[in-house]
């Protein structure tokens, strides 16, 4: 108990460290020593791909298993240090969802693959084109792939659109309707509201369309304040 308390305290120092600011070396040394002593007590660790640096030992096969969730949004390069630390991997994702955002210039990774004579054997490792899920799905055999077909999140009126358009109607709606709060029994799950506006891109931040923002706010106001929806 005392050792776990000390580990937690040192871990907070490591986590709270301002990015770019160097911690005293003895703190990292103390953290590494404590980690080795408590790792067998804390059997499951949850981290992001980029937050593992400096917090988990960079030793081959240190962990029995690494599980990647939302792997279609994970780039291959960020996953390599975690794969190095594990003896086996489970890659979970949905190729129908958005992939990771690549900041490489168009065609740059293809140039690197060609420069180092990797284009023939390793095109599927392309950073810009493939996510971790894309890579993994091509490396395993059919017996190692498990498809999750039951959908528990949405009413059929909502998920059936995606089910039909993207999943070839293979999803089975297993949502517990008793837990859902619908506005009225006759409402459709998805409605289309046409908003004419102009998209502007400021110097910093993402693009914005004020007309769409106002329309969304108006819908929420009507739903909550005027119609008393509690869902």
Coordinates of C-alpha atoms in Angstrom, one line a residue:
X1 CA 0.0 0.0 0.0
X2 CA 2.9 2.4 0.9
X3 CA 4.7 1.5 -2.4
X4 CA 1.5 2.1 -4.5
X5 CA 1.1 5.5 -2.7
X6 CA 4.6 6.5 -3.5
X7 CA 4.2 5.3 -7.1
X8 CA 1.0 7.4 -7.6
X9 CA 2.7 10.5 -6.2
X10 CA 5.7 10.2 -8.6
X11 CA 3.3 9.4 -11.5
X12 CA 1.4 12.6 -10.9
X13 CA 4.7 14.5 -11.1
X14 CA 5.5 12.9 -14.4
X15 CA 2.0 13.5 -15.8
X16 CA 1.8 17.1 -14.6
X17 CA 5.1 18.0 -16.0
X18 CA 4.8 20.9 -18.4
X19 CA 5.5 19.7 -22.0
X20 CA 9.0 20.6 -23.0
X21 CA 10.2 21.1 -19.4
X22 CA 12.8 18.6 -18.3
X23 CA 12.1 16.8 -15.0
X24 CA 15.1 16.0 -12.7
X25 CA 16.6 12.7 -13.7
X26 CA 16.2 11.2 -10.2
X27 CA 12.4 11.6 -10.5
X28 CA 12.3 9.5 -13.7
X29 CA 14.8 7.0 -12.1
X30 CA 12.5 6.7 -9.1
X31 CA 9.5 6.3 -11.3
X32 CA 11.1 3.5 -13.3
X33 CA 12.1 1.7 -10.1
X34 CA 8.7 1.9 -8.6
X35 CA 7.0 0.9 -11.8
X36 CA 8.9 -2.4 -11.9
X37 CA 7.7 -3.1 -8.4
X38 CA 4.0 -2.4 -8.9
X39 CA 3.5 -3.5 -12.5
X40 CA 2.4 -7.0 -11.4
X41 CA -0.2 -5.5 -9.1
X42 CA -1.7 -3.2 -11.7
X43 CA -2.4 -5.7 -14.4
X44 CA -4.2 -3.4 -16.8
X45 CA -3.0 0.0 -18.2
X46 CA -5.0 2.4 -20.2
X47 CA -3.1 5.0 -22.2
X48 CA -3.2 6.8 -25.5
X49 CA -0.6 6.0 -28.1
X50 CA 1.3 9.2 -27.5
X51 CA 1.1 9.3 -23.7
X52 CA 3.0 6.1 -23.2
X53 CA 6.3 7.8 -23.8
X54 CA 8.2 8.2 -20.5
X55 CA 5.4 6.4 -18.5
X56 CA 5.7 2.8 -19.6
X57 CA 9.0 0.9 -19.9
X58 CA 10.3 0.7 -23.4
X59 CA 11.2 -2.9 -23.2
X60 CA 10.3 -5.6 -25.8
X61 CA 7.4 -7.9 -24.7
X62 CA 7.0 -6.2 -21.4
X63 CA 3.2 -6.7 -21.5
X64 CA 1.4 -9.8 -22.5
X65 CA -1.2 -8.1 -24.6
X66 CA -1.8 -4.6 -26.1
X67 CA -5.4 -3.8 -27.2
X68 CA -6.0 -1.0 -29.7
X69 CA -9.5 0.5 -29.7
X70 CA -10.7 2.8 -32.5
X71 CA -7.8 1.5 -34.5
X72 CA -9.2 2.9 -37.8
X73 CA -8.4 6.3 -36.3
X74 CA -4.8 5.3 -35.2
X75 CA -1.9 5.8 -37.5
X76 CA 0.7 3.0 -37.9
X77 CA 3.7 4.9 -36.7
X78 CA 2.1 5.9 -33.4
X79 CA 1.3 2.2 -32.7
X80 CA 4.8 0.8 -33.3
X81 CA 6.2 1.7 -29.8
X82 CA 3.2 0.0 -28.1
X83 CA 3.4 -3.1 -30.3
X84 CA 7.1 -3.3 -29.4
X85 CA 6.2 -3.4 -25.7
X86 CA 3.7 -6.3 -26.1
X87 CA 3.9 -10.1 -26.9
X88 CA 0.5 -10.1 -28.7
X89 CA -2.0 -7.5 -30.0
X90 CA -5.7 -7.2 -30.5
X91 CA -6.8 -4.5 -33.0
X92 CA -10.4 -3.2 -32.7
X93 CA -11.9 -0.8 -35.2
X94 CA -14.4 0.0 -37.8
X95 CA -13.1 0.7 -41.4
X96 CA -16.4 2.5 -42.1
X97 CA -15.5 5.3 -39.7
X98 CA -13.1 8.2 -40.3
X99 CA -9.5 7.3 -40.6
X100 CA -6.6 9.2 -39.0
X101 CA -5.6 12.6 -40.3
X102 CA -2.3 12.6 -42.1
X103 CA -0.2 15.8 -42.1
X104 CA 2.3 14.5 -44.6
X105 CA 2.4 16.2 -48.0
X106 CA 0.5 14.3 -50.6
X107 CA 2.8 11.6 -52.1
X108 CA 5.6 12.1 -49.6
X109 CA 5.4 8.6 -48.0
X110 CA 5.1 7.0 -51.4
X111 CA 8.4 8.8 -52.3
X112 CA 10.0 7.4 -49.1
X113 CA 8.8 3.8 -49.9
X114 CA 10.3 4.1 -53.4
X115 CA 13.5 5.7 -52.2
X116 CA 14.2 2.8 -49.8
X117 CA 13.0 0.0 -52.2
X118 CA 10.0 -0.8 -50.0
X119 CA 7.2 -0.2 -52.5
X120 CA 7.1 -3.9 -53.7
X121 CA 6.9 -5.6 -50.4
X122 CA 5.5 -2.9 -48.0
X123 CA 3.0 -0.6 -49.8
X124 CA 0.4 -1.5 -47.1
X125 CA 2.6 0.3 -44.5
X126 CA 1.9 3.6 -46.2
X127 CA 1.3 6.2 -43.4
X128 CA -1.1 8.4 -45.4
X129 CA -3.3 5.8 -46.9
X130 CA -3.6 3.1 -44.2
X131 CA -4.6 3.1 -40.6
X132 CA -3.5 0.6 -38.0
X133 CA -6.8 -1.3 -38.6
X134 CA -6.1 -1.4 -42.4
X135 CA -2.7 -2.8 -41.8
X136 CA -3.8 -5.4 -39.3
X137 CA -6.8 -6.6 -41.3
X138 CA -4.4 -7.6 -44.2
X139 CA -2.0 -9.4 -41.9
X140 CA -4.3 -11.8 -40.2
X141 CA -6.1 -14.8 -41.5
X142 CA -9.9 -15.2 -41.5
X143 CA -10.0 -17.3 -38.3
X144 CA -8.4 -14.4 -36.4
X145 CA -11.1 -11.9 -37.4
X146 CA -14.2 -11.4 -35.2
X147 CA -17.1 -9.3 -36.4
X148 CA -19.2 -7.6 -33.8
X149 CA -22.7 -7.5 -35.3
X150 CA -25.0 -6.5 -32.4
X151 CA -25.7 -2.8 -32.1
X152 CA -26.7 -1.6 -28.6
X153 CA -26.5 2.2 -28.9
X154 CA -29.3 3.6 -31.1
X155 CA -32.9 3.1 -32.1
X156 CA -33.4 1.3 -35.4
X157 CA -34.9 4.5 -36.9
X158 CA -31.4 6.0 -36.6
X159 CA -28.9 3.1 -37.1
X160 CA -30.8 1.5 -39.9
X161 CA -29.6 4.3 -42.3
X162 CA -26.0 3.5 -41.6
X163 CA -26.8 -0.2 -41.5
X164 CA -28.2 -0.1 -45.0
X165 CA -25.8 2.4 -46.6
X166 CA -22.5 1.2 -45.0
X167 CA -22.9 -2.3 -43.4
X168 CA -24.9 -4.1 -46.1
X169 CA -27.7 -4.5 -43.4
X170 CA -25.5 -7.0 -41.5
X171 CA -26.0 -5.2 -38.1
X172 CA -28.5 -6.6 -35.7
X173 CA -30.2 -3.9 -33.6
X174 CA -30.1 -5.1 -30.0
X175 CA -30.8 -1.7 -28.4
X176 CA -32.9 -1.8 -25.2
X177 CA -35.7 0.6 -26.2
X178 CA -37.0 0.8 -22.6
X179 CA -33.9 2.8 -21.8
X180 CA -34.4 5.3 -24.6
X181 CA -36.3 8.6 -24.2
X182 CA -37.9 9.5 -27.5
X183 CA -39.4 12.9 -28.1
X184 CA -42.7 11.6 -29.4
X185 CA -43.5 8.1 -30.7
X186 CA -44.2 9.4 -34.3
X187 CA -40.9 11.3 -34.8
X188 CA -38.4 10.0 -37.3
X189 CA -34.9 9.3 -36.0
X190 CA -33.2 11.4 -38.7
X191 CA -34.4 14.7 -40.2
X192 CA -32.9 16.8 -42.9
X193 CA -32.9 20.6 -42.4
X194 CA -31.5 22.5 -45.4
X195 CA -29.4 25.5 -44.3
X196 CA -27.9 27.9 -46.7
X197 CA -24.8 29.6 -45.4
X198 CA -21.2 30.5 -46.1
X199 CA -18.2 28.5 -44.8
X200 CA -15.3 30.7 -43.7
X201 CA -11.9 29.6 -42.6
X202 CA -10.2 31.9 -40.0
X203 CA -6.4 32.3 -39.6
X204 CA -6.4 29.9 -36.7
X205 CA -8.8 27.0 -35.9
X206 CA -11.2 25.1 -38.2
X207 CA -13.7 26.2 -40.7
X208 CA -17.0 27.6 -39.5
X209 CA -20.4 28.2 -41.0
X210 CA -22.4 30.7 -38.8
X211 CA -25.7 29.9 -40.4
X212 CA -25.3 26.2 -39.6
X213 CA -24.3 27.0 -36.0
X214 CA -27.4 29.2 -35.5
X215 CA -29.6 26.5 -37.0
X216 CA -28.2 23.8 -34.6
X217 CA -28.6 26.1 -31.6
X218 CA -32.2 26.8 -32.6
X219 CA -33.0 23.1 -32.9
X220 CA -31.5 22.4 -29.5
X221 CA -33.4 25.3 -28.0
X222 CA -36.7 24.2 -29.5
X223 CA -36.1 20.6 -28.4
X224 CA -35.2 21.3 -24.8
X225 CA -36.9 24.6 -23.9
X226 CA -40.1 24.4 -25.9
X227 CA -40.8 20.7 -26.3
X228 CA -39.3 19.6 -22.9
X229 CA -37.2 16.7 -24.3
X230 CA -35.2 15.0 -21.5
X231 CA -33.4 12.4 -23.5

